[in-house]
Structure formats: C-alpha cells, structure tokens
Amino acid sequence: MQKMTNISSVQEYLLSEKRQGKKIGFVPTMGFLHEGHLTLAEAARKENDIVVMSIFVNPLQFGPNEDFESYPRNPERDAALAASAGVDILFFPEADEMYSGSSIKMHVTERTDVLCGSRRTGHFDGVVTVVSKLFNIIGPDNAYFGLKDAQQVAVIEGLVHDLNFPVNIVRVPTVREEDGLAKSSRNVYLSETERAEAPVLYSSLKDAESLIEEGKSIPQTIISHIQNRINSETSGTVDYIEIYSFPELEDIHSLQGEFIIALAVKFQKARLIDNIIIKKSQEEKQNV
Amino acid sequence: MQKMTNISSVQEYLLSEKRQGKKIGFVPTMGFLHEGHLTLAEAARKENDIVVMSIFVNPLQFGPNEDFESYPRNPERDAALAASAGVDILFFPEADEMYSGSSIKMHVTERTDVLCGSRRTGHFDGVVTVVSKLFNIIGPDNAYFGLKDAQQVAVIEGLVHDLNFPVNIVRVPTVREEDGLAKSSRNVYLSETERAEAPVLYSSLKDAESLIEEGKSIPQTIISHIQNRINSETSGTVDYIEIYSFPELEDIHSLQGEFIIALAVKFQKARLIDNIIIKKSQEEKQNV
C-alpha cells in the first residue's frame, strides 16, 4: 500500500493508470476506521484493479458547534487497517491544499431538509464539495458508500446525476452485529441494558418490511408500529421515524416504488440511527 | 464527424477512448459559430487525438431580461463549419436532459463582481454549472477558451483549481481583423464610420503595453491614456476601462506580475469589448 498526500501526484498517477485501462474503486472516509469502512474497501477490492481510500476530516462539513477539532484521528492504526482490507493507495490530503482557493460554493437544495440533514444546516454542502473534489482527483469508476448513512447516499447520487460525474455509486449494505444492531463507533456509549434493548431498532424495521410484504401500504400505520415497539421495548426516546421515496427523499402517501424507513433514537449517551430501504413493484397486488 | 445528443452515449464512448490512451480536446460553444470558435477547434486539433465540440445554448447563464430565446441558432451551418475545422464529435445536448435534476446549485463568489460580470448577476453561476457538467460528460484532457472573454477564462480557471478538475485550460488568443479589431459577431452592427474608428480600442491597449514596457507602473496613468485616445478618436462612449491581476481579477496598485487591461465601449448599436493580458516580471527595473 502506498500513502500519498499531494493532490496533483495522486491525480496524475491515477490518470495514467486509467489511460492504461485500469479500473479504480474509491472509498472516501474521515478516518478512524471501523468495520463499516473495511467492508467498503473489501467490496471495492473485488470489483476494481486499484483501490483508493481517502482519509480527510473535511472541515467544510462540520457546523460551528460541531466536533471538527475533537473528531477522533488515528492515522497509524488506519493505515494498518486499510492495508489489511486491500487498499492500494491511501490518500491523506491536507486541508490547506484541499481548500487553497474557494471561489466556488456548492449548495444542495434537495434531499437535505429531512432526517438528520434537517438538523445539520450546510453539512451536505460541505459533503458535496469535498466529494466533487475527491472524484476529480481520484477519477474513480466506482465509489463506495455505506447505507448506514442513507441520506448521504441519496445526496451523492443526486450530485452524480446533476453534474454528470462518470462515477458508479455502489450502495453497500449496513454492517450489523449478530443480533441485528447496526455497527457504529457510538455503540460503546450504550449501557449494558441499553445495548440489550438496541436490537429492537432493526427488529422493528424488519417487522415493518414484513407488514409491507403482507400488503400494508399506509406510511403512518408502519410508523406507529415501529414507534410502539421502540417505546414499549426500549428506554430510548424516538427522535424521528420517517418514510420517504428513495433516493429522492420526498414524502410518499402510499408505499410503492423504492422508499426508505429511517429512524433515530436517543439513549442516555448515544443517539443511534438505522434504516431499511425497500423496493416494491408498483404492479404487486395491495391488500390494505 | 459524428453528431451525438445523448449524454450517456457520448460519455461512455469518450470514457472508453480515454481508457485506450486517447487524448481528448474540448471546445464548448453556444453555437452560431464564427472564426473565433473555429480557431479554438483548430488549436484542439493540433494537440489531441479526438476533438469534441459542444453546442448548447445554456439557459442557466442567461438572465431573465437577456436574449436566451432570441439567441441565434443555426445547427446545419455550425455542423458544416465544425467538420471543416477538424471536429470529430459534435455534441448537441438537449436542455431537458441537461437539467433533468437540479438539487445542486453552484455559485461563484470571486472574479465575478468586476468587468462584464458585475453587470450580469448569476451569469457565471450558470457558466460554471454547465462547464462542470460538460467536463464530466466529455472528460477532456485539454479544454479551449478564447481570451476575448477573459473573465470567463479567469472564472473557469478558478473552477478547475477549486474543484480539482483534471483538465488543462488552454487560453487561446483573440482572433483579430487585419487592422486589429477583435472579431465579434457584433461588429456588423457598427456603422461605416464606427467600423473605421473601432481599431482604436486595440491600438490603445497596445499603446498601454508599450507604456508599461517603458516603465510606467501606475494603473491610473495607463487608464487615462486609453480613455483619452478613445474619447478623442472615436464616437464611442467608454463603459469601463479596468486593470486587475489575472486570473484573480483583484485590484492592483502597481503593474507587476500577470494582469489584464480590459475595456468596453458603447457605439450606437454595438457594445464592443477587448482586453490585453500582460505578464511583467517582478524583477524588471521600473522607471515610473
């Protein structure tokens, strides 16, 4: 594995590899790697000739009251993990070089005023700016994003469509513990009791999927079922349970086509998010 | 020469050519081609394996009171001229396909509040949006822009730098009549007398260059000289004569480094623009 920090070096190197027909897979991260990131790298390893991972804590996507300064960093451990997951090039750009000019501002006007985005003004503007830059630097054929942050996937797919990036976005399923809890670095903040309750989040999403398969098609019915299970079986407080078309993230009144059921639940010291994306053919019979 | 309209067809075709090591030169235009455009295509022909020209009257870069609807179009004539200039692929995208989604807004915050940009709010936002899309669709190694519209060149160079597009911007000198007048489709609107006076614009810019070579280094001295010549030798009215660093387009107090002298002059039915870019080593002796 090769470590690179200079933007034009990595850009020129990968451009020349691309000219020789090499396929490039790209995994953008903010570092402090966990199993989710490694799953993305392993998926990239299977489908590309060269796997590039970037590690960049992007100041532009943090709000003024957010944790940019204290965001955890561990470059040595990250490098070892990335190498073990089959990464060929680990790209560590520096903020000074990444943002040495800023005459262009990018703003996302759709898919951002719901779910977690509604609580983080400007966050996705920073995400699309850094992703556009990284796509131009790396020139990936395939870029890998985890569905744990499904809204990010939706925004990036909008970016790729709107600006015609020649990049295939690969949606990688959320990595879970054996009991179904979505893996997250925040799970360590759960108490023992909370940890035992937490699988109810995913279990209630799977319930919802079954109910929809059985023919339930009204969003509020599904939301109420999930809400009841979380309220009665956990000590957490529901922050939101929302259903939208995916990846447009628009309101839907009937559960048709592709849509997402997403939730956020607050425990004492941790706020957990999870979601499930369901694709339902419009032709299937509905028994409401 | 091949004509293409479908975005993904042209994108896939050029991507596969690029993977085989072909160099792509790109000339973006709004059509109604004149000698300036053909000069760009000829420059591209010399330096690339494949020359792509796009013809797209971009609605996003016209203001509400501007001439989008009445902008001249002549696709058959354009195709014949493009073929004669050595274009391999003429790309005619359709507005419906180009702007089928619009969740991303791009905004240029620098280099736009001077010269013509200060009179066309939002114009360059539309320019950078369409140029980003076209760069992603075509994937050029080299893209050709005429220095007649030097502010556009400056903004595009800012875009390429800020978002790290892997594209080399080639600045192509303004094409001129034998008497020095910059070629423009608007020159036909000049009366016979005005046409005889109009070469004074470029001649006064060349004067300025000589004065600077002789050691004059204060912008106002140069501006006054140009203003006096235009006022005394033409019937036109000066709209602006401005000097900025190039491509940053920032105020300068001493004529050092790379800078632009740009002017706009109104005649009865035509408003003409012209400019000259001068590079002056900081080490040269100055005799003010």
XYZ file of C-alpha atoms in Angstrom:
576
model
C 0.000 0.000 0.000
C 1.217 3.453 -0.940
C 0.497 6.588 1.101
C 0.110 9.854 -0.822
C -0.677 13.371 0.340
C -0.011 15.601 -2.664
C -3.134 16.237 -4.755
C -1.509 16.521 -8.164
C 0.723 13.479 -7.575
C -2.191 11.173 -6.836
C -4.260 12.730 -9.644
C -1.536 12.305 -12.265
C -0.673 8.791 -11.144
C -4.273 7.569 -11.260
C -4.973 9.339 -14.579
C -2.090 7.483 -16.163
C -3.291 4.158 -14.710
C -6.778 4.899 -16.049
C -5.387 5.585 -19.506
C -3.980 2.063 -19.404
C -7.445 0.690 -18.821
C -7.215 0.143 -15.049
C -10.477 0.280 -13.094
C -10.394 2.441 -9.994
C -12.517 1.836 -6.893
C -12.757 4.627 -4.326
C -13.693 4.679 -0.644
C -13.859 8.201 0.834
C -13.605 8.284 4.644
C -12.866 10.641 7.521
C -10.583 8.015 9.043
C -10.765 6.371 12.483
C -11.719 3.301 10.506
C -14.164 0.701 11.730
C -15.619 -2.464 10.235
C -18.048 -0.471 8.091
C -15.208 1.260 6.241
C -13.346 -2.003 5.800
C -16.430 -3.613 4.296
C -16.498 -0.782 1.738
C -12.822 -1.369 0.931
C -13.363 -5.122 0.602
C -16.278 -4.526 -1.781
C -14.049 -2.184 -3.820
C -11.255 -4.786 -3.813
C -13.493 -7.335 -5.575
C -14.598 -5.057 -8.405
C -11.593 -2.901 -9.337
C -7.917 -3.054 -10.305
C -6.858 -0.263 -7.959
C -8.483 0.538 -4.605
C -8.046 4.079 -3.316
C -9.140 5.135 0.151
C -9.044 8.772 1.208
C -8.784 9.884 4.812
C -9.752 13.507 5.229
C -11.584 15.116 8.115
C -13.381 17.686 5.979
C -13.746 20.965 7.889
C -16.424 22.148 5.438
C -18.989 19.592 6.562
C -18.814 20.423 10.268
C -21.023 23.123 11.735
C -19.551 25.813 14.007
C -20.799 23.941 17.108
C -19.800 20.512 15.896
C -16.810 18.369 16.757
C -14.307 19.094 13.968
C -11.410 19.691 16.363
C -12.173 16.739 18.602
C -13.101 14.318 15.799
C -11.065 11.175 16.558
C -7.934 10.632 14.452
C -5.547 7.674 14.392
C -3.605 7.642 11.116
C -1.193 4.816 12.002
C -3.943 2.394 13.015
C -5.978 3.478 9.952
C -3.064 2.732 7.634
C -2.656 -0.776 9.057
C -6.380 -1.497 8.760
C -6.595 -0.086 5.230
C -3.655 -2.230 4.122
C -5.289 -5.315 5.621
C -8.511 -4.597 3.706
C -6.658 -4.493 0.383
C -6.308 -0.745 -0.164
C -3.609 0.091 -2.757
C -3.420 3.848 -2.276
C -4.190 5.661 0.943
C -4.733 9.334 0.150
C -4.227 11.762 3.050
C -4.797 15.242 1.622
C -4.128 18.293 3.765
C -6.827 20.879 4.413
C -4.553 23.751 3.325
C -4.037 22.177 -0.067
C -7.642 20.988 -0.429
C -9.056 24.445 0.214
C -6.340 26.696 -1.166
C -8.950 28.518 -3.252
C -12.637 28.883 -2.634
C -14.262 30.884 -5.385
C -16.878 28.181 -5.955
C -19.620 27.425 -3.435
C -21.786 24.334 -3.848
C -25.210 24.126 -2.278
C -27.594 21.177 -2.091
C -31.221 22.288 -2.392
C -32.977 18.914 -2.267
C -32.861 15.715 -0.170
C -31.364 17.641 2.778
C -34.282 19.115 4.737
C -35.387 15.764 6.176
C -33.885 13.166 8.531
C -30.523 14.118 10.042
C -29.911 16.745 7.329
C -32.667 18.957 8.728
C -30.635 19.171 11.930
C -27.277 19.970 10.280
C -27.568 23.078 8.094
C -24.819 23.259 5.498
C -23.479 19.783 6.307
C -24.301 18.346 2.898
C -22.948 21.458 1.111
C -19.594 20.524 2.621
C -20.075 16.871 1.692
C -20.820 17.509 -1.999
C -17.923 19.962 -2.255
C -15.361 17.528 -0.888
C -16.821 14.582 -2.803
C -16.713 16.567 -6.071
C -13.074 17.420 -5.411
C -12.196 13.835 -4.492
C -13.994 12.445 -7.552
C -11.992 14.836 -9.747
C -8.722 13.962 -8.024
C -9.209 10.173 -7.927
C -11.280 9.672 -11.093
C -12.974 6.541 -9.771
C -15.021 4.151 -11.881
C -16.823 3.007 -8.737
C -17.243 4.822 -5.422
C -18.453 3.013 -2.305
C -20.812 4.477 0.283
C -22.440 2.715 3.214
C -26.227 2.687 3.525
C -25.929 3.341 7.269
C -25.895 6.990 6.194
C -28.582 6.575 3.575
C -29.211 10.311 3.275
C -25.582 10.821 2.298
C -26.005 8.145 -0.379
C -29.117 9.940 -1.650
C -27.361 13.325 -1.779
C -24.299 11.858 -3.535
C -26.500 10.108 -6.090
C -28.184 13.466 -6.723
C -24.776 15.104 -7.151
C -23.614 12.455 -9.620
C -26.825 12.769 -11.608
C -26.971 16.562 -11.627
C -23.323 17.163 -12.505
C -22.921 14.019 -14.663
C -19.934 12.597 -12.798
C -18.768 9.471 -14.666
C -18.802 7.504 -11.425
C -20.881 4.487 -10.462
C -22.120 4.843 -6.879
C -22.148 1.500 -5.081
C -24.554 1.321 -2.137
C -23.049 -1.009 0.444
C -25.429 -2.589 2.997
C -25.060 -1.652 6.637
C -22.791 -3.979 8.614
C -24.578 -5.395 11.659
C -23.831 -7.217 14.891
C -25.163 -10.772 15.121
C -28.287 -9.534 16.894
C -29.002 -7.029 14.103
C -27.738 -3.811 15.727
C -26.072 -1.604 13.091
C -22.348 -1.319 13.805
C -21.347 2.140 14.963
C -18.487 3.602 16.903
C -21.176 5.131 19.130
C -22.457 1.740 20.336
C -19.782 1.743 23.045
C -21.645 4.610 24.724
C -24.656 2.344 25.378
C -25.180 0.995 28.911
C -25.497 -2.783 29.292
C -29.286 -2.540 29.469
C -29.454 -0.180 26.502
C -27.190 -2.485 24.487
C -29.614 -5.323 25.157
C -32.559 -3.157 24.024
C -30.907 -1.623 20.977
C -31.535 -4.525 18.521
C -35.228 -3.572 18.725
C -34.473 -0.721 16.283
C -33.556 -3.043 13.439
C -36.036 -5.686 14.502
C -38.867 -3.136 14.257
C -37.657 -2.104 10.780
C -37.753 -5.771 9.740
C -41.287 -6.000 11.188
C -42.194 -3.042 9.003
C -40.810 -4.842 5.985
C -42.969 -7.889 6.775
C -46.066 -5.766 7.257
C -45.464 -4.120 3.878
C -44.924 -7.506 2.243
C -48.258 -8.573 3.722
C -49.872 -5.616 1.982
C -49.866 -2.700 4.424
C -49.351 0.429 2.328
C -50.063 3.459 4.529
C -46.887 5.068 5.954
C -48.493 6.111 9.268
C -49.523 2.515 10.051
C -45.922 1.404 9.687
C -44.503 4.328 11.642
C -46.914 3.691 14.535
C -45.926 0.044 14.715
C -42.219 0.917 14.928
C -42.876 3.688 17.431
C -44.901 1.366 19.677
C -42.208 -1.297 19.707
C -39.410 1.161 20.490
C -41.463 2.889 23.208
C -42.510 -0.348 24.874
C -39.323 -2.385 24.491
C -36.542 0.177 24.989
C -35.652 3.037 27.320
C -34.734 5.186 24.313
C -36.638 8.217 23.043
C -37.630 8.356 19.400
C -36.077 11.371 17.672
C -37.713 10.594 14.336
C -39.233 7.748 12.358
C -39.767 8.880 8.775
C -40.603 7.303 5.428
C -39.617 8.842 2.094
C -39.126 7.825 -1.505
C -35.508 6.831 -2.125
C -33.206 8.350 -3.220
C -35.403 11.449 -3.808
C -36.334 11.668 -0.095
C -39.757 13.062 -0.939
C -42.978 12.472 1.003
C -44.976 9.487 -0.140
C -48.552 8.646 0.686
C -48.500 5.033 -0.394
C -45.663 2.545 -0.010
C -44.819 1.977 -3.666
C -41.581 2.006 -5.655
C -38.322 2.409 -3.749
C -38.537 4.014 -0.330
C -36.665 4.320 2.942
C -37.830 3.878 6.520
C -35.336 5.692 8.719
C -35.191 6.289 12.429
C -33.097 7.948 15.109
C -33.407 7.035 18.786
C -31.778 8.787 21.705
C -30.361 6.761 24.562
C -28.623 8.232 27.622
C -25.249 8.869 25.971
C -25.772 7.711 22.411
C -28.077 8.622 19.558
C -28.482 5.647 17.229
C -29.683 5.773 13.621
C -30.794 2.961 11.380
C -32.811 2.485 8.210
C -34.113 -0.023 5.742
C -34.659 0.521 2.025
C -37.499 -1.375 0.403
C -38.288 -1.728 -3.277
C -41.885 -2.606 -4.003
C -43.037 -3.219 -7.536
C -45.961 -0.984 -8.482
C -47.678 -3.958 -10.096
C -47.910 -6.111 -6.977
C -51.373 -6.504 -5.540
C -52.031 -4.450 -2.449
C -54.285 -5.589 0.402
C -54.560 -2.594 2.699
C -17.620 13.901 -37.900
C -20.171 12.269 -35.654
C -23.149 14.137 -34.144
C -24.328 12.979 -30.720
C -27.110 14.246 -28.472
C -27.474 11.613 -25.758
C -25.415 12.402 -22.654
C -24.609 8.859 -21.550
C -23.751 7.739 -25.098
C -21.129 10.448 -25.578
C -19.847 9.956 -22.007
C -19.443 6.176 -22.375
C -17.886 6.442 -25.815
C -15.275 9.009 -24.742
C -14.526 7.167 -21.498
C -13.694 4.024 -23.455
C -11.492 6.010 -25.864
C -9.726 7.578 -22.894
C -9.091 4.156 -21.366
C -7.249 3.322 -24.591
C -4.954 6.275 -24.047
C -6.614 8.738 -26.451
C -6.221 12.439 -25.670
C -9.418 14.460 -25.798
C -9.599 18.155 -26.683
C -12.813 20.003 -25.946
C -14.327 23.233 -27.295
C -17.546 24.257 -25.512
C -19.696 26.699 -27.510
C -23.223 28.077 -27.710
C -23.178 27.554 -31.485
C -23.669 30.112 -34.262
C -20.001 29.530 -34.893
C -17.631 32.234 -36.052
C -13.932 32.347 -36.743
C -13.131 32.551 -33.021
C -14.726 29.160 -32.349
C -13.009 27.623 -35.358
C -9.644 28.870 -34.112
C -10.332 27.051 -30.816
C -11.185 23.860 -32.708
C -8.062 24.155 -34.857
C -5.919 24.591 -31.749
C -7.570 21.495 -30.246
C -6.991 19.558 -33.470
C -3.231 20.060 -33.204
C -2.891 18.823 -29.624
C -5.346 15.924 -29.198
C -6.425 12.613 -30.713
C -10.142 13.387 -30.509
C -11.690 16.857 -30.823
C -15.114 17.324 -29.255
C -17.161 20.480 -29.717
C -20.376 21.028 -27.795
C -23.162 23.303 -28.966
C -25.538 24.170 -26.187
C -27.339 27.449 -25.594
C -27.261 27.173 -21.818
C -30.452 28.661 -20.325
C -28.807 28.862 -16.890
C -26.341 31.567 -17.915
C -28.939 33.990 -19.307
C -30.615 36.499 -17.027
C -34.415 36.945 -17.101
C -34.082 40.037 -19.324
C -31.434 38.589 -21.586
C -31.715 37.089 -25.054
C -31.941 33.324 -24.416
C -34.960 32.874 -26.697
C -33.627 35.068 -29.484
C -30.017 33.867 -29.255
C -29.074 32.998 -32.862
C -29.058 29.311 -33.774
C -28.011 27.615 -36.995
C -27.192 23.949 -36.365
C -26.738 22.923 -40.016
C -24.244 25.681 -40.769
C -22.489 25.005 -37.441
C -22.097 21.315 -38.281
C -20.507 22.112 -41.653
C -18.101 24.627 -40.081
C -17.193 22.287 -37.203
C -16.436 19.460 -39.642
C -14.236 21.782 -41.695
C -12.280 22.756 -38.573
C -11.482 19.131 -37.760
C -14.064 18.383 -35.069
C -14.581 14.621 -34.567
C -17.619 14.711 -32.317
C -20.237 17.439 -32.294
C -22.233 17.155 -29.078
C -25.707 18.725 -29.130
C -27.221 18.035 -25.701
C -30.838 18.934 -25.038
C -31.789 21.253 -22.199
C -34.352 18.784 -20.830
C -31.703 16.099 -20.445
C -29.003 18.502 -19.234
C -31.186 19.862 -16.452
C -33.360 16.862 -15.600
C -32.393 17.257 -11.937
C -31.271 20.332 -10.087
C -30.531 19.540 -6.480
C -27.063 21.122 -6.704
C -26.537 24.865 -7.086
C -23.107 26.243 -7.895
C -22.188 29.811 -7.087
C -19.061 31.754 -7.991
C -18.036 34.138 -5.217
C -14.863 35.598 -6.718
C -13.694 37.055 -10.049
C -17.289 37.952 -10.981
C -18.029 41.359 -9.453
C -15.854 43.276 -11.917
C -15.886 43.900 -15.677
C -18.906 42.481 -17.518
C -19.682 40.072 -14.645
C -20.725 42.951 -12.399
C -23.467 43.694 -14.927
C -24.730 40.097 -15.248
C -25.716 38.694 -11.849
C -25.760 34.911 -11.824
C -24.302 34.625 -15.318
C -21.129 32.896 -14.161
C -23.060 30.576 -11.806
C -24.723 29.238 -14.942
C -21.382 29.068 -16.741
C -19.597 27.025 -14.058
C -22.572 24.676 -13.720
C -22.705 23.855 -17.417
C -18.915 23.687 -17.740
C -18.707 21.270 -14.769
C -21.351 19.077 -16.389
C -19.639 19.204 -19.770
C -16.224 18.424 -18.252
C -17.741 15.383 -16.524
C -19.520 14.243 -19.689
C -16.615 14.768 -22.113
C -13.665 14.094 -19.789
C -11.292 16.340 -21.743
C -7.536 16.441 -21.267
C -7.497 19.943 -22.733
C -10.321 22.488 -22.945
C -10.068 25.578 -25.148
C -11.375 29.021 -24.237
C -10.887 32.279 -26.109
C -9.275 35.235 -24.353
C -11.819 37.580 -25.940
C -13.914 36.700 -22.897
C -11.006 36.837 -20.449
C -13.261 36.980 -17.401
C -14.797 33.661 -18.418
C -11.294 32.199 -18.696
C -10.486 33.514 -15.208
C -13.662 32.040 -13.706
C -13.120 28.666 -15.409
C -9.514 28.550 -14.194
C -10.841 29.222 -10.674
C -13.369 26.401 -11.078
C -10.716 23.939 -12.259
C -8.442 24.873 -9.380
C -11.117 24.837 -6.671
C -12.782 21.572 -7.686
C -9.581 19.894 -8.986
C -10.886 19.085 -12.444
C -8.194 17.049 -14.260
C -8.446 19.387 -17.238
C -5.804 21.643 -18.740
C -7.337 25.008 -19.680
C -5.834 26.380 -22.892
C -6.132 30.158 -23.274
C -6.476 30.923 -26.968
C -5.564 34.460 -28.132
C -8.309 36.679 -29.528
C -8.704 36.474 -33.293
C -8.432 39.911 -34.897
C -9.145 41.654 -38.183
C -6.103 42.897 -40.071
C -6.480 46.337 -38.510
C -6.519 44.850 -35.002
C -10.246 44.939 -34.237
C -11.234 41.849 -32.227
C -13.538 39.639 -34.300
C -17.084 39.601 -32.995
C -20.483 38.812 -34.426
C -21.498 42.227 -33.112
C -19.089 44.106 -35.415
C -21.748 44.022 -38.162
C -23.813 46.433 -36.061
C -21.139 49.141 -36.425
C -21.773 51.989 -38.882
C -19.113 52.588 -41.533
C -17.638 55.450 -39.513
C -17.696 53.458 -36.274
C -16.048 50.497 -38.017
C -13.235 52.826 -39.099
C -12.839 54.115 -35.519
C -13.104 50.752 -33.740
C -9.453 49.639 -34.209
C -8.533 52.436 -31.768
C -9.666 50.115 -28.927
C -6.939 47.570 -29.568
C -4.443 50.179 -30.669
C -4.865 51.987 -27.333
C -4.336 48.676 -25.478
C -1.112 48.150 -27.450
C -0.094 51.727 -26.517
C -0.654 50.770 -22.900
C 1.587 47.747 -23.333
C 4.347 49.958 -24.743
C 3.990 52.467 -21.925
C 4.291 49.641 -19.380
C 7.340 48.248 -21.181
C 8.858 51.711 -20.962
C 8.364 51.551 -17.209
C 5.011 53.162 -16.422
C 3.612 51.222 -13.463
C 0.613 53.157 -12.104
C -2.742 51.790 -13.331
C -4.468 55.200 -13.471
C -1.813 56.601 -15.818
C -2.473 53.793 -18.249
C -6.257 54.008 -17.939
C -6.173 57.767 -18.608
C -4.105 57.303 -21.737
C -6.558 54.736 -23.140
C -9.554 56.840 -22.157
C -8.114 59.920 -23.865
C -7.461 58.091 -27.101
C -10.935 56.517 -27.238
C -12.634 59.804 -26.366
C -10.698 61.828 -28.915
C -10.514 59.308 -31.763
C -13.907 57.546 -31.644
C -17.582 58.422 -31.321
C -17.983 55.606 -28.754
C -18.635 56.027 -25.041
C -16.360 54.244 -22.593
C -18.351 51.821 -20.412
C -15.294 50.757 -18.432
C -11.509 50.582 -18.613
C -10.206 48.471 -15.746
C -6.935 46.822 -14.722
C -6.783 43.729 -12.487
C -4.421 40.931 -11.624
C -5.057 37.914 -13.848
C -6.636 35.433 -13.427
C -7.576 36.531 -9.868
C -9.204 39.759 -11.110
C -8.207 41.618 -7.966
C -7.294 45.299 -7.699
C -3.620 46.061 -8.150
C -1.800 49.246 -7.317
C 1.333 48.586 -9.294
C 1.628 46.873 -12.664
C 3.547 43.770 -11.653
C 3.054 40.063 -12.293
C 0.285 38.991 -14.664
C -2.551 41.452 -15.181
C -5.327 42.352 -17.580
C -6.329 45.666 -19.080
C -9.928 45.317 -20.210
C -12.365 47.752 -21.749
C -15.914 48.025 -23.009
C -17.028 50.809 -25.366
C -20.568 51.562 -26.458
C -21.259 52.573 -30.037
C -24.708 53.339 -31.448
C -25.877 49.745 -31.888
C -22.932 47.699 -30.636
C -21.045 47.400 -27.380
C -17.500 46.198 -28.047
C -15.155 44.591 -25.543
C -11.450 43.954 -25.788
C -8.530 43.247 -23.482
C -4.843 42.571 -23.298
C -3.061 40.383 -20.760
C 0.462 41.385 -19.797
C 2.990 39.437 -17.774
C 5.652 41.571 -16.174
C 8.460 40.020 -14.222
C 8.708 41.439 -10.708
C 12.467 41.730 -11.092
C 12.459 44.105 -14.050
C 13.525 47.633 -13.275
C 10.708 50.133 -13.062
C 11.034 53.749 -14.177
C 7.789 55.367 -13.183
